[in-house]
Amino acid sequence: AQSVTQPDIHITVSEGASLELRCNYSYGATPYLFWYVQSPGQGLQLLLKYFSGDTLVQGIKGFEAEFKRSQSSFNLRKPSVHWSDAAEYFCAVGRDMRFGAGTRLTVKP
Amino acid sequence: GAVVSQHPSRVICKSGTSVKIECRSLDFQATTMFWYRQFPKKSLMLMATSNEGSKATYEQGVEKDKFLINHASLTLSTLTVTSAHPEDSSFYICSARDLRRGNQPQHFGDGTRLSIL
């Protein structure tokens, strides 16, 4: 069965610092992988997705993610975090979109 | 781009009433729509998959008589929370998949905050 794990419940970084959010998945074949962001009380916004091809995926708002089959991971990165990036981030796997538990990002001034 | 509209965005009602939430794909046809429930500070839990013209497929543990799903057209799915109680209070989110773009992700609505008094 498909499953996705986000090991970090809450991460705090300083504004301008780099960011990496972890995502590990369990899937029988090459998975469809997604990262979404959710601001408080809002819906979901797609940051990026991976279906096949280049394992380094560029997304919106300066985010990128790298698919590593050997590690079953799809970590989200951003080189320099802005205060507006504070939100909840969800990794999802599969066409029926199974979500991880989410990682809440806090940005310190 | 493709847009999914969810209505209402917020509803407050008394215990025992039924509440209907609509999910519309505005500029694309969606044979499949998904309904999620999100508890405070928690992840999205897939409740059911709604297929146009057929019965919805419910996830384990989701009461189909409690959460009625109708997907009568390629642009509209509805979720009705029947005889709602305070424990049904939650954030409900729908999503839809664009028929024309088989390998593209789902598009999400902005969610409905349901509060049962």
mmCIF file of C-alpha atoms in Angstrom, chain B:
data_model
loop_
_atom_site.group_PDB
_atom_site.id
_atom_site.type_symbol
_atom_site.label_atom_id
_atom_site.label_comp_id
_atom_site.label_asym_id
_atom_site.label_seq_id
_atom_site.Cartn_x
_atom_site.Cartn_y
_atom_site.Cartn_z
ATOM 1 C CA GLY B 1 -5.554 27.625 -15.006
ATOM 2 C CA ALA B 2 -7.975 25.016 -13.775
ATOM 3 C CA VAL B 3 -10.034 26.033 -10.766
ATOM 4 C CA VAL B 4 -12.109 24.098 -8.288
ATOM 5 C CA SER B 5 -14.771 26.007 -6.425
ATOM 6 C CA GLN B 6 -16.049 24.809 -3.089
ATOM 7 C CA HIS B 7 -19.155 26.231 -1.436
ATOM 8 C CA PRO B 8 -19.862 27.279 1.224
ATOM 9 C CA SER B 9 -16.516 28.286 2.645
ATOM 10 C CA ARG B 10 -17.878 28.296 6.157
ATOM 11 C CA VAL B 11 -21.049 26.996 7.755
ATOM 12 C CA ILE B 12 -22.293 26.989 11.314
ATOM 13 C CA CYS B 13 -25.390 25.021 12.170
ATOM 14 C CA LYS B 14 -27.207 23.295 14.962
ATOM 15 C CA SER B 15 -26.710 19.688 15.908
ATOM 16 C CA GLY B 16 -29.070 17.365 14.031
ATOM 17 C CA THR B 17 -29.238 19.334 10.805
ATOM 18 C CA SER B 18 -27.871 18.163 7.470
ATOM 19 C CA VAL B 19 -25.303 20.201 5.597
ATOM 20 C CA LYS B 20 -24.509 20.057 1.900
ATOM 21 C CA ILE B 21 -21.130 21.065 0.509
ATOM 22 C CA GLU B 22 -20.641 21.603 -3.208
ATOM 23 C CA CYS B 23 -17.496 21.066 -5.223
ATOM 24 C CA ARG B 24 -17.406 22.380 -8.785
ATOM 25 C CA SER B 25 -14.757 22.210 -11.439
ATOM 26 C CA LEU B 26 -15.102 25.560 -13.166
ATOM 27 C CA ASP B 27 -13.261 25.175 -16.435
ATOM 28 C CA PHE B 28 -12.613 21.485 -16.873
ATOM 29 C CA GLN B 29 -14.423 18.177 -16.704
ATOM 30 C CA ALA B 30 -13.689 15.920 -13.774
ATOM 31 C CA THR B 31 -14.756 12.283 -13.851
ATOM 32 C CA THR B 32 -13.212 11.834 -10.443
ATOM 33 C CA MET B 33 -13.461 14.044 -7.409
ATOM 34 C CA PHE B 34 -12.065 13.397 -3.966
ATOM 35 C CA TRP B 35 -13.311 14.411 -0.541
ATOM 36 C CA TYR B 36 -10.931 14.969 2.342
ATOM 37 C CA ARG B 37 -11.384 15.796 5.985
ATOM 38 C CA GLN B 38 -8.806 17.707 7.979
ATOM 39 C CA PHE B 39 -8.793 17.912 11.758
ATOM 40 C CA PRO B 40 -7.124 20.911 13.422
ATOM 41 C CA LYS B 41 -3.379 20.826 12.960
ATOM 42 C CA LYS B 42 -3.633 17.439 11.286
ATOM 43 C CA SER B 43 -3.170 16.095 7.806
ATOM 44 C CA LEU B 44 -5.805 15.541 5.166
ATOM 45 C CA MET B 45 -7.624 12.245 5.437
ATOM 46 C CA LEU B 46 -9.131 10.861 2.254
ATOM 47 C CA MET B 47 -12.793 10.140 2.941
ATOM 48 C CA ALA B 48 -14.051 8.992 -0.419
ATOM 49 C CA THR B 49 -13.515 8.996 -4.137
ATOM 50 C CA SER B 50 -16.447 10.277 -6.136
ATOM 51 C CA ASN B 51 -16.949 8.999 -9.676
ATOM 52 C CA GLU B 52 -19.371 10.686 -12.045
ATOM 53 C CA GLY B 53 -22.467 8.588 -12.605
ATOM 54 C CA SER B 54 -21.599 5.860 -10.134
ATOM 55 C CA LYS B 55 -21.431 5.239 -6.422
ATOM 56 C CA ALA B 56 -18.643 6.769 -4.418
ATOM 57 C CA THR B 57 -15.872 4.615 -3.010
ATOM 58 C CA TYR B 58 -15.460 5.212 0.703
ATOM 59 C CA GLU B 59 -12.290 4.733 2.707
ATOM 60 C CA GLN B 60 -12.284 2.319 5.588
ATOM 61 C CA GLY B 61 -13.904 3.759 8.673
ATOM 62 C CA VAL B 62 -15.922 6.423 6.854
ATOM 63 C CA GLU B 63 -19.650 6.046 7.302
ATOM 64 C CA LYS B 64 -21.318 6.187 3.902
ATOM 65 C CA ASP B 65 -24.739 6.825 5.432
ATOM 66 C CA LYS B 66 -23.323 9.737 7.353
ATOM 67 C CA PHE B 67 -21.406 11.319 4.519
ATOM 68 C CA LEU B 68 -23.524 11.121 1.383
ATOM 69 C CA ILE B 69 -21.694 11.819 -1.847
ATOM 70 C CA ASN B 70 -23.329 12.557 -5.170
ATOM 71 C CA HIS B 71 -21.456 13.151 -8.403
ATOM 72 C CA ALA B 72 -24.230 13.731 -10.903
ATOM 73 C CA SER B 73 -22.280 15.631 -13.533
ATOM 74 C CA LEU B 74 -18.734 16.056 -14.786
ATOM 75 C CA THR B 75 -18.420 19.370 -12.991
ATOM 76 C CA LEU B 76 -20.230 18.890 -9.695
ATOM 77 C CA SER B 77 -19.896 16.650 -6.677
ATOM 78 C CA THR B 78 -21.699 17.179 -3.391
ATOM 79 C CA LEU B 79 -20.991 15.971 0.120
ATOM 80 C CA THR B 80 -23.916 15.939 2.531
ATOM 81 C CA VAL B 81 -23.194 15.524 6.216
ATOM 82 C CA THR B 82 -26.417 14.039 7.529
ATOM 83 C CA SER B 83 -27.719 14.689 11.035
ATOM 84 C CA ALA B 84 -24.523 16.500 11.882
ATOM 85 C CA HIS B 85 -23.144 16.443 15.417
ATOM 86 C CA PRO B 86 -20.332 18.407 17.055
ATOM 87 C CA GLU B 87 -17.827 15.641 16.328
ATOM 88 C CA ASP B 88 -18.449 16.222 12.617
ATOM 89 C CA SER B 89 -17.007 19.714 12.943
ATOM 90 C CA SER B 90 -13.978 19.844 10.721
ATOM 91 C CA PHE B 91 -12.413 21.317 7.610
ATOM 92 C CA TYR B 92 -13.616 19.512 4.497
ATOM 93 C CA ILE B 93 -11.692 19.838 1.234
ATOM 94 C CA CYS B 94 -12.558 18.553 -2.203
ATOM 95 C CA SER B 95 -10.361 18.035 -5.218
ATOM 96 C CA ALA B 96 -10.908 17.145 -8.839
ATOM 97 C CA ARG B 97 -8.857 15.580 -11.562
ATOM 98 C CA ASP B 98 -8.858 17.085 -15.062
ATOM 99 C CA LEU B 99 -9.929 14.473 -17.624
ATOM 100 C CA ARG B 100 -7.849 15.980 -20.403
ATOM 101 C CA ARG B 101 -4.636 15.895 -18.441
ATOM 102 C CA GLY B 102 -4.311 12.330 -17.270
ATOM 103 C CA ASN B 103 -1.004 12.693 -15.513
ATOM 104 C CA GLN B 104 -1.633 16.027 -13.897
ATOM 105 C CA PRO B 105 -2.370 16.372 -10.212
ATOM 106 C CA GLN B 106 -5.673 17.056 -8.629
ATOM 107 C CA HIS B 107 -6.889 20.599 -8.201
ATOM 108 C CA PHE B 108 -8.078 21.471 -4.714
ATOM 109 C CA GLY B 109 -10.912 23.638 -3.528
ATOM 110 C CA ASP B 110 -10.374 26.167 -0.764
ATOM 111 C CA GLY B 111 -12.189 24.023 1.790
ATOM 112 C CA THR B 112 -15.316 24.316 3.910
ATOM 113 C CA ARG B 113 -15.089 24.954 7.637
ATOM 114 C CA LEU B 114 -18.023 23.153 9.235
ATOM 115 C CA SER B 115 -18.926 23.997 12.825
ATOM 116 C CA ILE B 116 -21.742 22.135 14.534
ATOM 117 C CA LEU B 117 -23.087 23.699 17.698
#
